[in-house]
mmCIF file of C-alpha atoms in Angstrom:
data_model
loop_
_atom_site.group_PDB
_atom_site.id
_atom_site.type_symbol
_atom_site.label_atom_id
_atom_site.label_comp_id
_atom_site.label_asym_id
_atom_site.label_seq_id
_atom_site.Cartn_x
_atom_site.Cartn_y
_atom_site.Cartn_z
ATOM 1 C CA MET A 14 -29.248 26.288 32.198
ATOM 2 C CA ASN A 15 -30.498 27.335 28.784
ATOM 3 C CA ILE A 16 -28.511 28.736 25.929
ATOM 4 C CA ASN A 17 -30.355 31.933 25.148
ATOM 5 C CA SER A 18 -28.014 33.312 22.497
ATOM 6 C CA THR A 19 -29.248 33.969 18.987
ATOM 7 C CA VAL A 20 -26.709 32.375 16.606
ATOM 8 C CA ILE A 21 -26.170 33.751 13.125
ATOM 9 C CA SER A 22 -23.862 31.698 10.933
ATOM 10 C CA GLY A 23 -22.494 31.309 7.442
ATOM 11 C CA PHE A 24 -20.349 33.050 4.843
ATOM 12 C CA GLN A 25 -20.719 36.868 4.972
ATOM 13 C CA ALA A 26 -23.128 36.654 7.940
ATOM 14 C CA LEU A 27 -21.642 39.957 9.169
ATOM 15 C CA ASN A 28 -22.459 41.908 6.007
ATOM 16 C CA ASP A 29 -25.514 43.568 7.478
ATOM 17 C CA LEU A 30 -25.802 43.884 11.232
ATOM 18 C CA SER A 31 -28.035 46.971 11.181
ATOM 19 C CA TYR A 32 -30.890 45.024 12.810
ATOM 20 C CA LEU A 33 -28.629 44.200 15.780
ATOM 21 C CA LEU A 34 -27.305 47.717 16.101
ATOM 22 C CA GLN A 35 -30.606 49.580 16.211
ATOM 23 C CA GLY A 36 -30.815 51.832 19.241
ATOM 24 C CA LYS A 37 -27.162 51.262 20.156
ATOM 25 C CA ASP A 38 -25.172 54.507 20.544
ATOM 26 C CA LYS A 39 -22.046 53.466 22.424
ATOM 27 C CA ALA A 40 -20.216 50.262 21.571
ATOM 28 C CA LEU A 41 -16.996 48.681 22.792
ATOM 29 C CA LEU A 42 -15.126 46.384 20.385
ATOM 30 C CA VAL A 43 -12.721 43.972 22.102
ATOM 31 C CA THR A 44 -10.052 42.282 19.971
ATOM 32 C CA ASP A 45 -6.271 42.015 19.508
ATOM 33 C CA LYS A 46 -3.991 43.716 16.993
ATOM 34 C CA ASN A 47 -3.619 40.640 14.728
ATOM 35 C CA ILE A 48 -7.377 40.090 14.435
ATOM 36 C CA GLU A 49 -8.012 43.792 13.930
ATOM 37 C CA GLY A 50 -6.011 43.619 10.675
ATOM 38 C CA ILE A 51 -8.134 40.871 9.047
ATOM 39 C CA PRO A 52 -10.006 42.376 6.030
ATOM 40 C CA ALA A 53 -13.400 41.034 7.176
ATOM 41 C CA VAL A 54 -12.827 42.639 10.605
ATOM 42 C CA GLN A 55 -11.841 45.951 9.013
ATOM 43 C CA LYS A 56 -15.103 45.767 7.058
ATOM 44 C CA LEU A 57 -17.032 45.150 10.288
ATOM 45 C CA ILE A 58 -15.328 48.114 12.009
ATOM 46 C CA ALA A 59 -16.289 50.359 9.059
ATOM 47 C CA GLN A 60 -19.899 49.161 9.361
ATOM 48 C CA LEU A 61 -19.938 49.817 13.127
ATOM 49 C CA THR A 62 -18.381 53.258 12.726
ATOM 50 C CA GLN A 63 -21.113 54.152 10.240
ATOM 51 C CA GLN A 64 -23.986 52.998 12.433
ATOM 52 C CA ILE A 65 -22.853 53.723 15.991
ATOM 53 C CA ALA A 66 -22.211 57.237 17.278
ATOM 54 C CA SER A 67 -19.411 56.236 19.658
ATOM 55 C CA LEU A 68 -17.189 53.167 19.070
ATOM 56 C CA SER A 69 -14.235 52.421 21.390
ATOM 57 C CA ILE A 70 -11.761 49.717 20.379
ATOM 58 C CA VAL A 71 -9.680 47.683 22.833
ATOM 59 C CA ASN A 72 -7.009 45.793 20.843
ATOM 60 C CA THR A 73 -4.608 44.947 23.658
ATOM 61 C CA VAL A 74 -5.945 41.575 24.882
ATOM 62 C CA PRO A 75 -2.914 39.277 25.308
ATOM 63 C CA PRO A 76 -2.969 35.489 24.867
ATOM 64 C CA GLU A 77 -3.862 33.801 28.189
ATOM 65 C CA PRO A 78 -4.785 37.102 29.968
ATOM 66 C CA SER A 79 -4.302 37.568 33.722
ATOM 67 C CA GLN A 80 -6.524 39.464 36.146
ATOM 68 C CA HIS A 81 -3.955 42.306 35.963
ATOM 69 C CA ASP A 82 -4.377 42.540 32.172
ATOM 70 C CA VAL A 83 -8.150 42.854 32.528
ATOM 71 C CA ALA A 84 -7.809 45.424 35.338
ATOM 72 C CA ALA A 85 -5.471 47.486 33.106
ATOM 73 C CA ILE A 86 -7.951 47.299 30.193
ATOM 74 C CA VAL A 87 -10.817 48.477 32.436
ATOM 75 C CA ALA A 88 -8.684 51.322 33.840
ATOM 76 C CA ALA A 89 -7.785 52.482 30.314
ATOM 77 C CA LEU A 90 -11.376 52.543 28.979
ATOM 78 C CA PRO A 91 -12.456 56.066 28.016
ATOM 79 C CA SER A 92 -15.861 55.200 29.517
ATOM 80 C CA THR A 93 -17.615 52.136 30.898
ATOM 81 C CA ASP A 94 -20.935 53.593 29.796
ATOM 82 C CA VAL A 95 -21.606 51.361 26.757
ATOM 83 C CA ASP A 96 -24.750 49.669 25.489
ATOM 84 C CA LEU A 97 -23.055 46.984 23.360
ATOM 85 C CA VAL A 98 -19.865 44.931 23.832
ATOM 86 C CA ILE A 99 -18.568 43.085 20.753
ATOM 87 C CA GLY A 100 -15.828 40.498 21.168
ATOM 88 C CA ILE A 101 -14.026 39.317 18.042
ATOM 89 C CA GLY A 102 -11.080 36.946 18.393
ATOM 90 C CA GLY A 103 -9.950 33.723 20.032
ATOM 91 C CA GLY A 104 -10.963 32.426 23.444
ATOM 92 C CA SER A 105 -8.901 34.945 25.424
ATOM 93 C CA VAL A 106 -10.505 37.896 23.622
ATOM 94 C CA LEU A 107 -14.000 36.458 24.020
ATOM 95 C CA ASP A 108 -13.438 35.765 27.736
ATOM 96 C CA VAL A 109 -12.312 39.370 28.282
ATOM 97 C CA ALA A 110 -15.295 40.663 26.250
ATOM 98 C CA LYS A 111 -17.633 38.605 28.452
ATOM 99 C CA LEU A 112 -16.077 40.082 31.598
ATOM 100 C CA LEU A 113 -16.307 43.609 30.186
ATOM 101 C CA SER A 114 -19.994 43.088 29.366
ATOM 102 C CA ILE A 115 -20.469 42.656 33.149
ATOM 103 C CA LEU A 116 -17.957 45.284 34.317
ATOM 104 C CA CYS A 117 -19.446 47.963 32.004
ATOM 105 C CA VAL A 118 -22.699 48.071 33.961
ATOM 106 C CA GLU A 119 -23.483 50.610 36.658
ATOM 107 C CA ASP A 120 -23.010 49.148 40.179
ATOM 108 C CA ALA A 121 -21.372 45.999 38.726
ATOM 109 C CA PRO A 122 -19.215 43.923 41.080
ATOM 110 C CA THR A 123 -15.490 44.720 40.738
ATOM 111 C CA LEU A 124 -13.151 42.230 39.061
ATOM 112 C CA GLU A 125 -11.741 41.367 42.525
ATOM 113 C CA ALA A 126 -15.267 40.634 43.762
ATOM 114 C CA LEU A 127 -15.968 38.410 40.724
ATOM 115 C CA LEU A 128 -12.721 36.501 41.369
ATOM 116 C CA ALA A 129 -13.760 36.089 45.011
ATOM 117 C CA GLY A 130 -17.014 34.446 43.886
ATOM 118 C CA GLU A 131 -19.545 37.299 43.903
ATOM 119 C CA LYS A 132 -22.244 36.685 41.290
ATOM 120 C CA PRO A 133 -23.278 39.455 38.892
ATOM 121 C CA HIS A 134 -26.960 39.987 38.105
ATOM 122 C CA THR A 135 -26.807 41.718 34.763
ATOM 123 C CA ARG A 136 -24.585 42.744 31.844
ATOM 124 C CA THR A 137 -24.775 44.967 28.814
ATOM 125 C CA THR A 138 -25.852 43.580 25.403
ATOM 126 C CA SER A 139 -23.111 41.410 23.874
ATOM 127 C CA LEU A 140 -22.166 39.930 20.501
ATOM 128 C CA LEU A 141 -19.347 37.372 20.343
ATOM 129 C CA ILE A 142 -17.589 36.448 17.091
ATOM 130 C CA PRO A 143 -14.959 33.673 17.347
ATOM 131 C CA THR A 144 -11.984 33.734 14.960
ATOM 132 C CA THR A 145 -10.643 30.349 16.103
ATOM 133 C CA ALA A 146 -12.558 27.086 16.212
ATOM 134 C CA GLY A 147 -11.671 25.701 19.582
ATOM 135 C CA THR A 148 -12.461 27.323 22.888
ATOM 136 C CA GLY A 149 -16.234 27.578 22.403
ATOM 137 C CA SER A 150 -16.010 30.599 24.728
ATOM 138 C CA GLU A 151 -18.957 32.149 22.890
ATOM 139 C CA ALA A 152 -21.179 29.385 24.293
ATOM 140 C CA THR A 153 -19.786 28.957 27.815
ATOM 141 C CA PRO A 154 -20.643 30.757 31.056
ATOM 142 C CA ASN A 155 -16.899 30.828 31.889
ATOM 143 C CA ALA A 156 -14.109 33.389 31.655
ATOM 144 C CA ILE A 157 -10.670 31.944 32.422
ATOM 145 C CA LEU A 158 -7.950 34.218 33.826
ATOM 146 C CA ALA A 159 -4.329 33.468 34.671
ATOM 147 C CA ILE A 160 -3.376 34.230 38.289
ATOM 148 C CA PRO A 161 0.405 34.709 37.985
ATOM 149 C CA GLU A 162 0.975 34.918 41.765
ATOM 150 C CA LYS A 163 -0.420 31.397 42.159
ATOM 151 C CA GLU A 164 0.917 30.094 38.814
ATOM 152 C CA THR A 165 -2.524 28.800 37.882
ATOM 153 C CA LYS A 166 -5.745 29.781 36.166
ATOM 154 C CA VAL A 167 -9.142 30.536 37.661
ATOM 155 C CA GLY A 168 -12.565 30.448 36.076
ATOM 156 C CA ILE A 169 -15.185 33.138 36.719
ATOM 157 C CA ILE A 170 -18.417 31.287 36.011
ATOM 158 C CA THR A 171 -21.900 32.740 35.666
ATOM 159 C CA PRO A 172 -24.697 32.177 33.132
ATOM 160 C CA VAL A 173 -25.076 35.981 33.068
ATOM 161 C CA MET A 174 -22.039 36.039 30.731
ATOM 162 C CA LEU A 175 -23.746 34.025 27.985
ATOM 163 C CA PRO A 176 -24.078 36.498 25.100
ATOM 164 C CA ASP A 177 -27.194 37.794 23.359
ATOM 165 C CA TYR A 178 -25.741 37.109 19.915
ATOM 166 C CA VAL A 179 -23.102 34.814 18.444
ATOM 167 C CA ALA A 180 -21.842 35.024 14.845
ATOM 168 C CA LEU A 181 -20.094 31.963 13.359
ATOM 169 C CA VAL A 182 -18.425 33.309 10.226
ATOM 170 C CA PRO A 183 -16.069 30.894 8.411
ATOM 171 C CA GLU A 184 -14.054 33.490 6.457
ATOM 172 C CA LEU A 185 -12.797 34.939 9.758
ATOM 173 C CA THR A 186 -10.957 31.691 10.552
ATOM 174 C CA THR A 187 -9.139 31.165 7.223
ATOM 175 C CA SER A 188 -6.115 33.248 8.282
ATOM 176 C CA MET A 189 -5.481 31.026 11.326
ATOM 177 C CA PRO A 190 -2.020 29.435 11.010
ATOM 178 C CA ALA A 191 -2.155 25.616 10.753
ATOM 179 C CA HIS A 192 -0.632 25.080 14.231
ATOM 180 C CA ILE A 193 -3.331 27.309 15.788
ATOM 181 C CA ALA A 194 -6.118 25.586 13.827
ATOM 182 C CA SER A 195 -4.714 22.241 15.041
ATOM 183 C CA SER A 196 -4.327 23.100 18.727
ATOM 184 C CA THR A 197 -7.665 24.950 18.976
ATOM 185 C CA GLY A 198 -9.368 22.058 17.160
ATOM 186 C CA ILE A 199 -7.973 19.626 19.757
ATOM 187 C CA ASP A 200 -9.192 21.984 22.512
ATOM 188 C CA ALA A 201 -12.719 21.683 21.049
ATOM 189 C CA LEU A 202 -12.342 17.891 20.925
ATOM 190 C CA CYS A 203 -11.288 17.837 24.598
ATOM 191 C CA HIS A 204 -14.374 19.866 25.564
ATOM 192 C CA LEU A 205 -16.631 17.466 23.669
ATOM 193 C CA ILE A 206 -15.137 14.132 24.824
ATOM 194 C CA GLU A 207 -14.644 15.271 28.436
ATOM 195 C CA CYS A 208 -18.186 16.632 28.792
ATOM 196 C CA PHE A 209 -19.531 13.447 27.161
ATOM 197 C CA THR A 210 -17.747 11.236 29.724
ATOM 198 C CA ALA A 211 -18.052 13.480 32.816
ATOM 199 C CA THR A 212 -19.922 12.425 35.962
ATOM 200 C CA VAL A 213 -22.178 15.449 35.337
ATOM 201 C CA ALA A 214 -22.990 14.445 31.723
ATOM 202 C CA ASN A 215 -26.694 14.444 30.897
ATOM 203 C CA PRO A 216 -28.886 13.947 27.806
ATOM 204 C CA VAL A 217 -28.591 17.615 26.789
ATOM 205 C CA SER A 218 -24.789 17.794 27.022
ATOM 206 C CA ASP A 219 -24.493 14.323 25.427
ATOM 207 C CA ASN A 220 -26.538 15.446 22.448
ATOM 208 C CA TYR A 221 -24.383 18.562 21.923
ATOM 209 C CA ALA A 222 -21.179 16.525 22.371
ATOM 210 C CA LEU A 223 -22.122 13.861 19.811
ATOM 211 C CA ILE A 224 -23.203 16.412 17.183
ATOM 212 C CA GLY A 225 -20.009 18.406 17.783
ATOM 213 C CA MET A 226 -17.693 15.387 17.537
ATOM 214 C CA LYS A 227 -19.312 14.172 14.310
ATOM 215 C CA LYS A 228 -18.677 17.601 12.732
ATOM 216 C CA LEU A 229 -15.147 17.787 14.163
ATOM 217 C CA PHE A 230 -13.992 14.340 13.002
ATOM 218 C CA ALA A 231 -15.320 15.097 9.502
ATOM 219 C CA SER A 232 -13.717 18.532 9.210
ATOM 220 C CA LEU A 233 -10.686 19.191 11.448
ATOM 221 C CA GLU A 234 -8.019 17.717 9.172
ATOM 222 C CA THR A 235 -9.704 19.173 6.070
ATOM 223 C CA THR A 236 -9.334 22.701 7.507
ATOM 224 C CA ILE A 237 -5.581 22.092 7.864
ATOM 225 C CA ALA A 238 -5.179 20.595 4.369
ATOM 226 C CA GLU A 239 -7.525 23.103 2.684
ATOM 227 C CA PRO A 240 -7.390 26.385 4.635
ATOM 228 C CA ASP A 241 -9.925 28.076 2.340
ATOM 229 C CA ASN A 242 -12.545 25.314 2.580
ATOM 230 C CA LEU A 243 -15.354 27.414 4.071
ATOM 231 C CA GLU A 244 -17.706 24.471 4.597
ATOM 232 C CA ALA A 245 -15.119 22.645 6.727
ATOM 233 C CA ARG A 246 -14.328 25.913 8.536
ATOM 234 C CA LEU A 247 -18.011 26.455 9.371
ATOM 235 C CA ASN A 248 -18.332 22.844 10.577
ATOM 236 C CA MET A 249 -15.374 23.438 12.916
ATOM 237 C CA LEU A 250 -16.946 26.651 14.236
ATOM 238 C CA TRP A 251 -20.111 24.688 15.006
ATOM 239 C CA ALA A 252 -18.092 21.829 16.575
ATOM 240 C CA SER A 253 -16.395 24.385 18.787
ATOM 241 C CA TYR A 254 -19.735 26.036 19.628
ATOM 242 C CA TYR A 255 -21.231 22.662 20.577
ATOM 243 C CA GLY A 256 -18.150 22.052 22.760
ATOM 244 C CA GLY A 257 -18.902 25.284 24.592
ATOM 245 C CA ALA A 258 -22.585 24.358 24.870
ATOM 246 C CA SER A 259 -21.540 20.979 26.338
ATOM 247 C CA ILE A 260 -19.475 22.798 28.980
ATOM 248 C CA ALA A 261 -22.455 25.050 29.774
ATOM 249 C CA HIS A 262 -24.554 21.941 30.509
ATOM 250 C CA ALA A 263 -21.924 19.538 31.917
ATOM 251 C CA GLY A 264 -18.192 20.179 32.463
ATOM 252 C CA THR A 265 -14.706 19.094 31.471
ATOM 253 C CA HIS A 266 -12.521 16.932 33.693
ATOM 254 C CA LEU A 267 -9.067 15.332 33.695
ATOM 255 C CA VAL A 268 -7.436 16.841 30.581
ATOM 256 C CA HIS A 269 -8.394 20.370 31.591
ATOM 257 C CA ALA A 270 -7.509 19.923 35.282
ATOM 258 C CA MET A 271 -4.059 18.633 34.317
ATOM 259 C CA SER A 272 -3.506 21.275 31.629
ATOM 260 C CA TYR A 273 -4.239 24.274 33.905
ATOM 261 C CA PRO A 274 -0.820 24.195 35.651
ATOM 262 C CA LEU A 275 0.903 23.771 32.260
ATOM 263 C CA GLY A 276 -0.708 27.030 31.138
ATOM 264 C CA GLY A 277 -0.486 28.815 34.489
ATOM 265 C CA LYS A 278 3.206 28.158 35.284
ATOM 266 C CA TYR A 279 4.849 27.337 31.928
ATOM 267 C CA HIS A 280 2.566 29.435 29.707
ATOM 268 C CA LEU A 281 1.947 26.615 27.268
ATOM 269 C CA PRO A 282 -0.889 27.557 24.899
ATOM 270 C CA HIS A 283 -4.069 25.958 26.237
ATOM 271 C CA GLY A 284 -4.749 23.869 23.101
ATOM 272 C CA VAL A 285 -1.168 22.555 23.054
ATOM 273 C CA ALA A 286 -1.339 21.538 26.734
ATOM 274 C CA ASN A 287 -4.633 19.750 26.043
ATOM 275 C CA ALA A 288 -3.234 18.009 22.951
ATOM 276 C CA ILE A 289 -0.320 16.563 24.967
ATOM 277 C CA LEU A 290 -2.740 15.253 27.605
ATOM 278 C CA LEU A 291 -5.639 14.058 25.403
ATOM 279 C CA ALA A 292 -4.577 10.461 24.678
ATOM 280 C CA PRO A 293 -2.900 9.749 28.084
ATOM 281 C CA CYS A 294 -5.922 11.050 30.043
ATOM 282 C CA MET A 295 -8.419 9.215 27.828
ATOM 283 C CA ARG A 296 -6.386 6.000 28.194
ATOM 284 C CA PHE A 297 -6.750 6.400 31.960
ATOM 285 C CA VAL A 298 -10.534 7.041 32.010
ATOM 286 C CA ARG A 299 -11.346 4.515 29.251
ATOM 287 C CA PRO A 300 -12.248 1.602 31.596
ATOM 288 C CA ALA A 301 -14.957 3.787 33.188
ATOM 289 C CA ALA A 302 -16.361 4.947 29.852
ATOM 290 C CA VAL A 303 -16.215 1.938 27.510
ATOM 291 C CA SER A 304 -19.707 2.233 26.044
ATOM 292 C CA LYS A 305 -19.439 6.011 25.622
ATOM 293 C CA PHE A 306 -16.031 5.670 23.940
ATOM 294 C CA ALA A 307 -17.575 3.079 21.610
ATOM 295 C CA GLN A 308 -20.331 5.545 20.670
ATOM 296 C CA VAL A 309 -17.708 8.186 19.856
ATOM 297 C CA TYR A 310 -15.589 5.701 17.878
ATOM 298 C CA ASP A 311 -18.611 5.006 15.656
ATOM 299 C CA LEU A 312 -18.536 8.683 14.573
ATOM 300 C CA LEU A 313 -15.050 8.369 13.039
ATOM 301 C CA PRO A 314 -15.116 8.544 9.223
ATOM 302 C CA ASP A 315 -13.334 5.162 8.907
ATOM 303 C CA ALA A 316 -14.811 3.408 11.979
ATOM 304 C CA ASP A 317 -14.860 -0.407 11.907
ATOM 305 C CA ILE A 318 -18.334 -0.983 13.319
ATOM 306 C CA THR A 319 -17.812 -4.770 13.490
ATOM 307 C CA LEU A 320 -15.600 -4.322 16.589
ATOM 308 C CA ASP A 321 -17.103 -4.891 20.040
ATOM 309 C CA ASP A 322 -17.354 -1.982 22.506
ATOM 310 C CA GLU A 323 -14.158 -2.879 24.365
ATOM 311 C CA ALA A 324 -12.135 -2.951 21.126
ATOM 312 C CA LYS A 325 -13.772 0.282 19.936
ATOM 313 C CA SER A 326 -12.860 2.038 23.186
ATOM 314 C CA HIS A 327 -9.187 1.059 22.762
ATOM 315 C CA ALA A 328 -9.288 2.047 19.067
ATOM 316 C CA LEU A 329 -10.592 5.519 19.980
ATOM 317 C CA VAL A 330 -7.630 6.183 22.299
ATOM 318 C CA THR A 331 -5.273 5.004 19.522
ATOM 319 C CA TYR A 332 -7.057 7.362 17.103
ATOM 320 C CA PHE A 333 -6.599 10.317 19.493
ATOM 321 C CA ALA A 334 -2.845 9.676 19.794
ATOM 322 C CA ALA A 335 -2.485 9.323 16.001
ATOM 323 C CA LEU A 336 -4.562 12.473 15.355
ATOM 324 C CA VAL A 337 -2.331 14.620 17.609
ATOM 325 C CA LYS A 338 0.693 13.221 15.763
ATOM 326 C CA ARG A 339 -0.813 13.855 12.300
ATOM 327 C CA LEU A 340 -1.558 17.441 13.328
ATOM 328 C CA LYS A 341 2.154 17.802 14.243
ATOM 329 C CA LEU A 342 1.348 18.819 17.813
ATOM 330 C CA PRO A 343 3.784 17.994 20.643
ATOM 331 C CA ALA A 344 3.211 14.660 22.379
ATOM 332 C CA SER A 345 5.576 15.088 25.333
ATOM 333 C CA LEU A 346 6.629 17.735 27.841
ATOM 334 C CA GLU A 347 10.301 16.940 27.252
ATOM 335 C CA GLU A 348 10.153 18.373 23.741
ATOM 336 C CA LEU A 349 8.845 21.617 25.283
ATOM 337 C CA GLY A 350 11.712 21.861 27.736
ATOM 338 C CA ILE A 351 9.781 20.809 30.861
ATOM 339 C CA GLY A 352 11.683 18.133 32.791
ATOM 340 C CA PRO A 353 10.455 15.400 35.175
ATOM 341 C CA ASP A 354 11.771 17.419 38.164
ATOM 342 C CA HIS A 355 8.538 19.437 37.776
ATOM 343 C CA LEU A 356 6.332 16.406 38.520
ATOM 344 C CA PRO A 357 5.638 17.099 42.227
ATOM 345 C CA TYR A 358 4.449 20.632 41.417
ATOM 346 C CA LEU A 359 2.296 19.481 38.469
ATOM 347 C CA VAL A 360 0.590 16.732 40.475
ATOM 348 C CA GLU A 361 -0.239 19.025 43.372
ATOM 349 C CA ALA A 362 -1.472 21.857 41.126
ATOM 350 C CA ALA A 363 -3.694 19.540 39.047
ATOM 351 C CA LEU A 364 -5.277 17.978 42.146
ATOM 352 C CA ASP A 365 -6.038 21.512 43.325
ATOM 353 C CA VAL A 366 -8.477 21.955 40.416
ATOM 354 C CA GLN A 367 -11.219 20.155 42.348
ATOM 355 C CA ARG A 368 -13.960 21.884 40.353
ATOM 356 C CA LEU A 369 -12.951 19.678 37.388
ATOM 357 C CA MET A 370 -11.445 16.674 39.185
ATOM 358 C CA LYS A 371 -14.855 15.849 40.663
ATOM 359 C CA ASN A 372 -16.180 15.353 37.102
ATOM 360 C CA VAL A 373 -13.731 12.514 36.300
ATOM 361 C CA PRO A 374 -15.773 9.311 35.830
ATOM 362 C CA MET A 375 -13.583 7.343 38.276
ATOM 363 C CA LYS A 376 -11.606 7.940 41.466
ATOM 364 C CA VAL A 377 -8.383 9.877 40.848
ATOM 365 C CA GLY A 378 -5.569 10.191 43.365
ATOM 366 C CA ALA A 379 -2.082 11.694 43.350
ATOM 367 C CA VAL A 380 -0.557 8.415 42.112
ATOM 368 C CA ASP A 381 -2.930 8.317 39.117
ATOM 369 C CA VAL A 382 -2.232 11.932 38.159
ATOM 370 C CA ARG A 383 1.515 11.347 38.517
ATOM 371 C CA ASN A 384 1.300 8.239 36.320
ATOM 372 C CA VAL A 385 -0.503 10.143 33.569
ATOM 373 C CA TYR A 386 2.057 12.983 33.696
ATOM 374 C CA LEU A 387 4.859 10.375 33.652
ATOM 375 C CA THR A 388 3.756 9.247 30.178
ATOM 376 C CA LEU A 389 4.686 12.753 28.951
ATOM 377 C CA PHE A 390 8.362 12.081 29.721
ATOM 378 C CA PRO A 391 9.246 9.307 27.217
ATOM 379 C CA ALA A 392 12.875 9.198 28.374
ATOM 380 C CA LEU A 393 11.664 7.903 31.765
ATOM 381 C CA ASN A 394 9.561 5.206 30.151
ATOM 382 C CA HIS A 395 12.319 3.288 28.385
#
């Protein structure tokens, strides 16, 4: 799979999009109400209104959208006859924009057909602009939807969804609250480290993952301490993009498989669920990935390169746990009101995500998954 998107990046990269908009008469802008209010987004809307004869705006994308939300958005569209879909927002918005770029094509499969596995052949032109640095949705062939009836999430996956254009614009991420910047940053880290250690890892995904992690380790905490540091913000956007590119060429594994039920049933934000699971899952897979963990450890700004690989691999897991703590993200399910009586459900639901479980670099059974979840209930571990 190739990444065929043209990426434009940098401060004020959206100031003149006339070259992208030539010949486009009908555009659909997909966002949410919070993002719509950002001054840089208002400026973009003014530019689009000036250059495009017909601009429809969908600003009702909820966090963690379900298939019903997307169906309602499609039903409410004044017209599906558009020649450009622009998504501007976090991962949920970008996922919905990707789906709409397929659904707004004549004779496109229905959403039900896509969920049932039918593959689309084409989409309308698309431009994706992330406002968080985490999901990497702008670089993945995936759109993730909640399925409330089954209390889980499902991925619609097709390279057809990869956009024509991506804009990485640091000033769009400065209004992110610190807790969102933290949890989405950890989501990006999970994409990078999981793809790097997956059974399906390969030289292309490894290269993206290493570049992304180097940028992330150098910049994540700076973006929290200095929200207006545009260089750090741009580095995080690229780290997130490389995380998405890693997914497009490899795939995530244990953290994501175990976080799906936490999002699907308990509606934990995806980045928060991943943050809770990052260190425990990496502690579990470490023995199967010692040399790769050592390579990642060497990217840390204060790495002690005199350690041997085994020591480095342990030090990386320790670093992950400390990072989540420094970012003030939850480290247990108890503090989120989820008790150990939910363990049987969580174990079963995580093992159901076979698409990701098969990427774990070692054998994983129900006992292993239960043991990792158990670490999220500190009261049981005393």
